Amino acid sequence: MGMRGVFSARSRYRQAEPAHFAAPDPDCDGHRTILVAVDGYESSFRAAAYAIGVARRQALRLVVLYIHTSGPLASTPDSINAIRVANAEAVRALRVEMDRQATAVGVDIAVIERDGSPYAETVRLAGELRVDAVVMGGGRNFGYQFFGSPARRLMRNAQWPVTVIP
């Protein structure tokens, strides 16, 4: 199931740096931002759809974080290049879909790309933006059974409310 099966059509979208979202909302006691981490798996797309709904209902700004990872199998230049091309295509499709969603539901959405560990980059960006909540998809990766998923680690160590979508 791709992004089309999870999201509907249309939206208002713009690229923004994290500094744009770091300014506090003068009408309330803190920042009004929700962060959703998207990695290309179906559960992360469900998490993004959930976060868009929450942002719309509670008038929050939404930051979508896409983390480029290379994985343990990227050992040759050809495999590394193939992963980079796949990540670039996934981000391009994500940006188009977030543009559609922002216009359709009237939510301020920014897509930010980072390289590195999903857990570390989510924590780093959430700290930079001082978000109100973090939403993640529950990982079904085989290695997560032994080493723990980023979502599980985030729930254990986070300073923000964390919602994990299966």
XYZ file of N, CA, C and O in Angstrom:
664
model
N 0.848 -1.171 0.000
C 0.000 0.000 0.000
C 0.892 1.230 0.000
O 1.720 1.400 0.868
N 0.726 2.100 -0.964
C 1.536 3.304 -1.058
C 0.882 4.467 -0.343
O -0.092 4.317 0.378
N 1.435 5.636 -0.583
C 0.907 6.840 0.060
C -0.495 7.156 -0.429
O -1.292 7.696 0.308
N -0.813 6.830 -1.662
C -2.142 7.116 -2.194
C -3.230 6.409 -1.404
O -4.319 6.920 -1.261
N -2.938 5.195 -0.894
C -3.939 4.462 -0.148
C -4.181 5.031 1.244
O -5.190 4.740 1.856
N -3.278 5.844 1.741
C -3.406 6.374 3.090
C -3.914 7.808 3.083
O -4.728 8.199 3.884
N -3.405 8.627 2.160
C -3.759 10.035 2.111
C -4.787 10.299 1.028
O -4.862 9.622 0.038
N -5.534 11.368 1.203
C -6.432 11.819 0.148
C -5.719 12.888 -0.668
O -4.559 13.173 -0.462
N -6.424 13.524 -1.581
C -5.784 14.466 -2.502
C -5.807 15.912 -1.991
O -6.522 16.242 -1.064
N -4.999 16.787 -2.593
C -4.870 18.242 -2.468
C -4.146 18.727 -1.206
O -4.160 18.055 -0.202
N -3.472 19.975 -1.291
C -2.938 20.618 -0.087
C -2.064 21.849 -0.263
O -1.616 22.147 -1.338
N -1.784 22.553 0.848
C -0.891 23.715 0.903
C 0.365 23.283 1.650
O 0.324 22.886 2.789
N 1.504 23.397 0.994
C 2.752 22.898 1.559
C 3.862 23.879 1.270
O 3.859 24.552 0.266
N 4.808 23.960 2.174
C 5.993 24.756 1.909
C 7.158 24.139 2.639
O 7.001 23.532 3.696
N 8.334 24.322 2.051
C 9.534 23.854 2.709
C 9.930 24.883 3.750
O 9.832 26.082 3.510
N 10.369 24.428 4.886
C 10.777 25.351 5.936
C 11.936 24.751 6.697
O 12.081 23.545 6.786
N 12.724 25.604 7.249
C 13.809 25.187 8.121
C 13.246 25.041 9.531
O 12.238 25.661 9.872
N 13.897 24.252 10.382
C 13.414 24.094 11.756
C 13.296 25.420 12.502
O 12.457 25.558 13.380
N 14.093 26.421 12.159
C 14.035 27.706 12.861
C 12.670 28.367 12.713
O 12.216 29.074 13.615
N 11.984 28.133 11.578
C 10.656 28.711 11.374
C 9.682 28.219 12.431
O 8.812 28.958 12.882
N 9.834 26.983 12.867
C 8.910 26.404 13.825
C 9.347 26.586 15.264
O 8.663 26.186 16.175
N 10.510 27.187 15.479
C 11.024 27.334 16.844
C 10.410 28.512 17.589
O 10.566 28.634 18.780
N 9.711 29.410 16.900
C 9.117 30.570 17.564
C 7.882 30.145 18.343
O 7.044 29.425 17.839
N 7.748 30.579 19.608
C 6.592 30.183 20.409
C 5.306 30.849 19.924
O 5.334 31.915 19.333
N 4.217 30.200 20.191
C 2.906 30.722 19.856
C 2.491 31.694 20.960
O 2.393 31.303 22.120
N 2.249 32.984 20.655
C 1.939 33.951 21.704
C 0.593 33.724 22.381
O 0.368 34.205 23.472
N -0.306 32.978 21.761
C -1.644 32.775 22.319
C -1.722 31.630 23.322
O -2.771 31.416 23.917
N -0.640 30.870 23.477
C -0.702 29.759 24.420
C 0.592 29.692 25.216
O 1.464 30.524 25.058
N 0.733 28.693 26.043
C 1.871 28.643 26.952
C 3.091 27.944 26.364
O 4.066 27.743 27.061
N 3.083 27.572 25.120
C 4.237 26.897 24.542
C 4.150 26.828 23.033
O 3.371 27.534 22.409
N 4.957 25.973 22.491
C 4.982 25.780 21.046
C 3.828 24.884 20.646
O 3.442 23.989 21.369
N 3.322 25.129 19.504
C 2.178 24.374 19.011
C 2.595 23.602 17.763
O 2.158 23.893 16.669
N 3.480 22.623 17.961
C 4.031 21.852 16.851
C 3.973 20.377 17.187
O 4.244 19.973 18.313
N 3.647 19.576 16.188
C 3.677 18.128 16.333
C 4.664 17.594 15.300
O 4.739 18.097 14.183
N 5.442 16.605 15.689
C 6.467 16.007 14.826
C 6.058 14.585 14.497
O 5.691 13.820 15.392
N 6.120 14.234 13.222
C 5.862 12.856 12.806
C 7.060 12.377 12.006
O 7.551 13.074 11.121
N 7.571 11.211 12.373
C 8.707 10.613 11.679
C 8.184 9.628 10.639
O 7.388 8.752 10.957
N 8.636 9.793 9.397
C 8.196 8.951 8.292
C 9.419 8.271 7.690
O 10.423 8.928 7.410
N 9.337 6.954 7.495
C 10.470 6.221 6.937
C 10.137 5.444 5.678
O 10.979 4.737 5.145
N 8.929 5.554 5.180
C 8.574 4.874 3.937
C 7.772 3.599 4.140
O 7.239 3.048 3.186
N 7.661 3.103 5.364
C 6.858 1.916 5.623
C 5.402 2.317 5.834
O 5.093 3.447 6.189
N 4.518 1.360 5.644
C 3.078 1.612 5.733
C 2.677 2.181 7.089
O 1.858 3.099 7.167
N 3.264 1.675 8.167
C 2.894 2.174 9.496
C 3.279 3.645 9.665
O 2.580 4.394 10.342
N 4.372 4.075 9.031
C 4.749 5.490 9.153
C 3.797 6.371 8.352
O 3.545 7.509 8.733
N 3.256 5.864 7.247
C 2.260 6.637 6.499
C 0.962 6.751 7.291
O 0.302 7.780 7.264
N 0.597 5.684 8.006
C -0.581 5.765 8.884
C -0.326 6.771 10.005
O -1.224 7.521 10.391
N 0.894 6.795 10.525
C 1.246 7.765 11.564
C 1.141 9.186 11.024
O 0.652 10.085 11.713
N 1.582 9.409 9.788
C 1.482 10.741 9.177
C 0.016 11.140 8.997
O -0.353 12.288 9.262
N -0.819 10.220 8.562
C -2.238 10.518 8.399
C -2.874 10.862 9.740
O -3.672 11.807 9.852
N -2.513 10.118 10.781
C -3.011 10.402 12.127
C -2.548 11.785 12.589
O -3.330 12.573 13.122
N -1.264 12.097 12.373
C -0.714 13.383 12.797
C -1.359 14.547 12.060
O -1.593 15.606 12.649
N -1.675 14.363 10.785
C -2.368 15.410 10.029
C -3.737 15.668 10.636
O -4.159 16.811 10.806
N -4.439 14.602 11.007
C -5.746 14.771 11.643
C -5.655 15.482 12.978
O -6.463 16.371 13.275
N -4.666 15.120 13.788
C -4.481 15.778 15.084
C -4.135 17.253 14.882
O -4.676 18.134 15.558
N -3.227 17.522 13.937
C -2.832 18.907 13.665
C -4.014 19.734 13.186
O -4.170 20.892 13.568
N -4.865 19.145 12.376
C -6.044 19.869 11.883
C -7.027 20.158 13.010
O -7.482 21.277 13.185
N -7.319 19.153 13.826
C -8.299 19.324 14.902
C -7.815 20.269 15.999
O -8.615 20.991 16.587
N -6.508 20.284 16.279
C -5.992 21.087 17.379
C -5.244 22.336 16.903
O -4.606 23.005 17.709
N -5.309 22.633 15.617
C -4.657 23.816 15.025
C -3.160 23.856 15.332
O -2.621 24.862 15.753
N -2.495 22.727 15.125
C -1.055 22.620 15.348
C -0.304 22.722 14.027
O -0.841 22.390 12.977
N 0.943 23.156 14.103
C 1.827 23.073 12.946
C 2.380 21.657 12.917
O 2.611 21.048 13.957
N 2.613 21.127 11.726
C 3.087 19.753 11.574
C 4.442 19.747 10.887
O 4.615 20.365 9.842
N 5.379 19.050 11.490
C 6.695 18.846 10.893
C 6.815 17.360 10.586
O 6.658 16.512 11.466
N 7.077 17.048 9.317
C 7.255 15.675 8.878
C 8.753 15.448 8.708
O 9.404 16.149 7.936
N 9.303 14.495 9.427
C 10.730 14.193 9.382
C 10.955 12.923 8.584
O 10.416 11.873 8.913
N 11.752 13.039 7.516
C 12.159 11.861 6.742
C 13.640 11.657 6.996
O 14.448 12.553 6.776
N 13.995 10.470 7.469
C 15.382 10.177 7.809
C 15.962 9.221 6.776
O 15.445 8.122 6.575
N 17.027 9.662 6.122
C 17.730 8.822 5.154
C 18.611 7.847 5.925
O 19.440 8.254 6.727
N 18.414 6.569 5.685
C 19.262 5.552 6.289
C 19.837 4.691 5.176
O 19.192 4.476 4.146
N 21.037 4.188 5.382
C 21.663 3.373 4.342
C 21.482 1.887 4.584
O 21.422 1.109 3.659
N 21.407 1.475 5.811
C 21.199 0.069 6.122
C 22.485 -0.731 6.086
O 23.484 -0.319 5.513
N 22.466 -1.912 6.680
C 23.672 -2.734 6.775
C 24.076 -3.394 5.461
O 25.201 -3.838 5.317
N 23.173 -3.485 4.493
C 23.479 -4.164 3.238
C 24.135 -3.256 2.210
O 24.512 -3.718 1.140
N 24.271 -1.991 2.508
C 24.872 -1.046 1.561
C 26.391 -1.118 1.684
O 27.007 -0.382 2.441
N 26.988 -2.039 0.945
C 28.425 -2.229 1.054
C 29.164 -1.927 -0.238
O 30.376 -1.763 -0.225
N 28.453 -1.856 -1.337
C 29.093 -1.555 -2.618
C 28.615 -0.196 -3.106
O 27.527 0.261 -2.725
N 29.394 0.451 -3.955
C 28.961 1.748 -4.487
C 27.617 1.678 -5.220
O 26.807 2.600 -5.122
N 27.368 0.578 -5.917
C 26.094 0.440 -6.625
C 24.919 0.355 -5.662
O 23.869 0.956 -5.887
N 25.081 -0.396 -4.578
C 23.973 -0.523 -3.623
C 23.755 0.791 -2.879
O 22.611 1.170 -2.605
N 24.829 1.491 -2.554
C 24.692 2.790 -1.883
C 23.986 3.783 -2.790
O 23.088 4.514 -2.365
N 24.347 3.791 -4.064
C 23.705 4.690 -5.022
C 22.229 4.341 -5.208
O 21.374 5.230 -5.283
N 21.915 3.053 -5.260
C 20.519 2.632 -5.406
C 19.680 3.074 -4.203
O 18.533 3.513 -4.359
N 20.243 2.978 -3.014
C 19.528 3.410 -1.808
C 19.318 4.919 -1.831
O 18.246 5.414 -1.472
N 20.329 5.673 -2.248
C 20.184 7.129 -2.336
C 19.097 7.517 -3.336
O 18.310 8.427 -3.068
N 19.061 6.846 -4.479
C 18.037 7.138 -5.485
C 16.648 6.811 -4.934
O 15.704 7.577 -5.107
N 16.533 5.679 -4.262
C 15.238 5.293 -3.682
C 14.801 6.284 -2.615
O 13.617 6.661 -2.549
N 15.724 6.719 -1.761
C 15.389 7.715 -0.737
C 14.959 9.031 -1.365
O 13.999 9.661 -0.912
N 15.664 9.468 -2.411
C 15.310 10.725 -3.080
C 13.923 10.641 -3.700
O 13.133 11.594 -3.613
N 13.596 9.517 -4.294
C 12.267 9.337 -4.892
C 11.183 9.306 -3.815
O 10.110 9.889 -3.978
N 11.467 8.653 -2.699
C 10.496 8.594 -1.601
C 10.238 9.981 -1.028
O 9.088 10.349 -0.743
N 11.286 10.781 -0.860
C 11.124 12.139 -0.334
C 10.353 13.004 -1.312
O 9.490 13.793 -0.918
N 10.639 12.849 -2.589
C 9.915 13.623 -3.609
C 8.415 13.304 -3.556
O 7.578 14.209 -3.552
N 8.071 12.028 -3.469
C 6.664 11.629 -3.376
C 6.034 12.125 -2.070
O 4.876 12.561 -2.054
N 6.807 12.080 -0.982
C 6.308 12.559 0.311
C 6.021 14.052 0.259
O 4.988 14.512 0.745
N 6.906 14.823 -0.340
C 6.707 16.270 -0.453
C 5.460 16.596 -1.284
O 4.680 17.477 -0.910
N 5.256 15.877 -2.373
C 4.062 16.097 -3.204
C 2.800 15.791 -2.406
O 1.833 16.550 -2.425
N 2.827 14.691 -1.678
C 1.645 14.299 -0.904
C 1.383 15.268 0.250
O 0.234 15.615 0.535
N 2.417 15.734 0.914
C 2.235 16.705 1.988
C 1.707 18.027 1.442
O 0.920 18.706 2.100
N 2.097 18.389 0.237
C 1.562 19.581 -0.417
C 0.060 19.431 -0.619
O -0.718 20.338 -0.322
N -0.336 18.270 -1.089
C -1.773 18.008 -1.281
C -2.527 18.061 0.041
O -3.606 18.650 0.134
N -1.965 17.433 1.061
C -2.642 17.379 2.359
C -2.753 18.750 3.010
O -3.767 19.069 3.609
N -1.713 19.553 2.918
C -1.726 20.871 3.549
C -2.840 21.738 2.976
O -3.530 22.442 3.716
N -3.039 21.688 1.663
C -4.109 22.465 1.037
C -5.484 21.896 1.376
O -6.412 22.633 1.673
N -5.584 20.582 1.370
C -6.878 19.945 1.596
C -7.415 20.179 3.005
O -8.605 20.420 3.183
N -6.541 20.110 4.001
C -7.022 20.208 5.381
C -6.660 21.520 6.055
O -7.074 21.761 7.184
N -5.877 22.374 5.398
C -5.544 23.677 5.963
C -4.560 23.624 7.117
O -4.672 24.384 8.071
N -3.587 22.741 7.033
C -2.580 22.588 8.081
C -1.246 23.090 7.552
O -0.898 22.864 6.401
N -0.490 23.776 8.405
C 0.852 24.239 8.065
C 1.801 23.046 8.193
O 2.045 22.568 9.304
N 2.329 22.549 7.059
C 3.163 21.351 7.042
C 4.531 21.679 6.468
O 4.627 22.341 5.437
N 5.580 21.195 7.129
C 6.944 21.306 6.611
C 7.566 19.912 6.605
O 7.346 19.124 7.528
N 8.327 19.613 5.554
C 9.040 18.346 5.453
C 10.518 18.642 5.642
O 11.078 19.495 4.969
N 11.135 17.923 6.572
C 12.555 18.085 6.867
C 13.237 16.743 6.661
O 12.732 15.710 7.106
N 14.382 16.768 5.982
C 15.160 15.559 5.744
C 16.403 15.575 6.630
O 17.022 16.607 6.809
N 16.740 14.410 7.155
C 17.955 14.262 7.942
C 18.601 12.922 7.584
O 17.933 12.001 7.136
N 19.886 12.810 7.818
C 20.628 11.563 7.658
C 20.988 11.042 9.032
O 21.322 11.822 9.923
N 20.937 9.712 9.198
C 21.381 9.143 10.465
C 20.409 8.161 11.065
O 19.559 7.587 10.391
N 20.519 8.011 12.366
C 19.694 7.088 13.123
C 18.289 7.663 13.306
O 18.145 8.824 13.700
N 17.246 6.859 13.051
C 15.879 7.366 13.239
C 15.624 7.866 14.660
O 15.027 8.922 14.850
N 16.096 7.138 15.649
C 15.887 7.551 17.036
C 16.621 8.859 17.338
O 16.033 9.814 17.839
N 17.902 8.906 17.032
C 18.723 10.075 17.377
C 18.249 11.331 16.649
O 18.171 12.412 17.243
N 17.908 11.210 15.386
C 17.484 12.382 14.623
C 16.100 12.867 15.052
O 15.832 14.065 15.060
N 15.218 11.945 15.424
C 13.901 12.346 15.920
C 14.046 13.096 17.239
O 13.438 14.154 17.430
N 14.864 12.576 18.134
C 15.094 13.245 19.426
C 15.740 14.608 19.209
O 15.347 15.597 19.821
N 16.722 14.665 18.321
C 17.425 15.934 18.081
C 16.476 16.997 17.539
O 16.448 18.129 18.023
N 15.680 16.646 16.524
C 14.767 17.629 15.943
C 13.663 18.012 16.923
O 13.294 19.185 17.026
N 13.143 17.052 17.652
C 12.102 17.363 18.646
C 12.637 18.315 19.701
O 11.931 19.222 20.152
N 13.887 18.150 20.091
C 14.499 19.056 21.053
C 14.723 20.441 20.472
O 14.508 21.449 21.150
N 15.165 20.507 19.211
C 15.377 21.795 18.551
C 14.075 22.584 18.437
O 14.049 23.787 18.640
N 13.002 21.879 18.087
C 11.716 22.544 17.858
C 10.890 22.679 19.125
O 9.893 23.399 19.131
N 11.268 21.965 20.171
C 10.485 21.920 21.413
C 9.020 21.600 21.093
O 8.109 22.377 21.395
N 8.816 20.451 20.497
C 7.500 20.044 20.019
C 6.569 19.696 21.169
O 7.003 19.407 22.286
N 5.276 19.710 20.870
C 4.271 19.325 21.847
C 4.087 17.817 21.898
O 3.706 17.279 22.934
N 4.320 17.120 20.771
C 4.135 15.674 20.721
C 4.892 15.101 19.538
O 5.204 15.809 18.579
N 5.173 13.802 19.630
C 5.849 13.067 18.568
C 4.962 11.891 18.193
O 4.424 11.204 19.062
N 4.822 11.657 16.888
C 4.054 10.520 16.381
C 4.986 9.688 15.519
O 5.719 10.225 14.689
N 4.986 8.365 15.727
C 5.820 7.453 14.940
C 5.019 6.215 14.597
O 4.092 5.851 15.320
N 5.427 5.583 13.514
C 4.869 4.288 13.161
C 5.610 3.202 13.919
O 6.813 3.308 14.163
N 4.900 2.169 14.298
C 5.536 1.043 14.983
C 6.285 0.203 13.965
O 5.722 -0.233 12.976
N 7.555 -0.003 14.188
C 8.384 -0.745 13.240
C 8.104 -2.233 13.263
O 7.863 -2.814 14.319
N 8.184 -2.844 12.106
C 8.020 -4.289 11.998
C 9.284 -4.929 11.449
O 9.262 -6.047 10.965
N 10.381 -4.214 11.532
C 11.659 -4.704 11.058
C 12.088 -5.887 11.917
O 11.923 -5.889 13.131
N 12.692 -6.898 11.284
C 13.114 -8.096 12.008
C 14.105 -7.768 13.120
O 14.036 -8.319 14.211
N 15.041 -6.874 12.865
C 16.048 -6.520 13.859
C 15.474 -5.835 15.080
O 16.070 -5.869 16.158
N 14.299 -5.205 14.949
C 13.685 -4.505 16.077
C 13.290 -5.464 17.179
O 13.193 -5.081 18.338
N 13.052 -6.744 16.848
C 12.685 -7.717 17.865
C 13.843 -7.951 18.840
O 13.639 -8.244 20.003
N 15.065 -7.816 18.342
C 16.238 -8.076 19.171
C 16.830 -6.803 19.777
O 17.302 -6.809 20.900
N 16.831 -5.716 19.015
C 17.512 -4.501 19.454
C 16.564 -3.391 19.884
O 17.003 -2.377 20.386
N 15.282 -3.568 19.675
C 14.308 -2.545 20.036
C 14.093 -1.550 18.910
O 15.036 -1.162 18.232
N 12.872 -1.144 18.716
C 12.555 -0.202 17.642
C 12.825 1.222 18.098
O 12.838 1.505 19.303
N 13.037 2.137 17.152
C 13.186 3.544 17.527
C 11.971 4.063 18.296
O 12.112 4.856 19.216
N 10.776 3.603 17.925
C 9.556 4.048 18.615
C 9.569 3.594 20.074
O 9.225 4.360 20.978
N 9.981 2.376 20.326
C 10.032 1.866 21.696
C 11.069 2.629 22.521
O 10.824 2.998 23.672
N 12.234 2.888 21.923
C 13.271 3.658 22.628
C 12.785 5.075 22.912
O 13.053 5.627 23.973
N 12.079 5.661 21.956
C 11.583 7.018 22.132
C 10.546 7.076 23.258
O 10.551 8.000 24.063
N 9.663 6.083 23.316
C 8.665 6.047 24.392
C 9.331 5.945 25.752
O 8.894 6.548 26.723
N 10.409 5.175 25.842
C 11.107 4.990 27.102
C 11.852 6.242 27.556
O 11.916 6.518 28.751
N 12.421 6.990 26.620
C 13.340 8.061 26.972
C 12.864 9.466 26.635
O 13.583 10.417 26.901
N 11.706 9.615 26.060
C 11.286 10.921 25.539
C 10.843 11.878 26.624
O 10.401 11.487 27.703
N 10.923 13.158 26.270
C 10.457 14.229 27.138
C 9.120 14.770 26.651
O 8.637 15.758 27.174
N 8.541 14.149 25.629
C 7.300 14.603 25.021
C 6.337 13.434 24.993
O 6.744 12.285 25.056
N 5.064 13.715 24.860
C 4.115 12.615 24.629
C 4.430 11.948 23.292
O 4.675 12.636 22.296
N 4.457 10.634 23.280
C 4.769 9.877 22.073
C 3.578 8.993 21.748
O 3.095 8.258 22.608
N 3.109 9.069 20.516
C 2.043 8.197 20.040
C 2.636 7.279 18.989
O 3.245 7.749 18.031
N 2.476 5.974 19.183
C 2.977 4.985 18.222
C 1.779 4.372 17.522
O 0.875 3.840 18.161
N 1.798 4.458 16.210
C 0.703 3.924 15.383
C 1.136 2.583 14.817
O 2.190 2.499 14.182
N 0.362 1.522 15.030
C 0.757 0.202 14.520
C 0.659 0.114 12.997
O 0.022 0.846 12.357
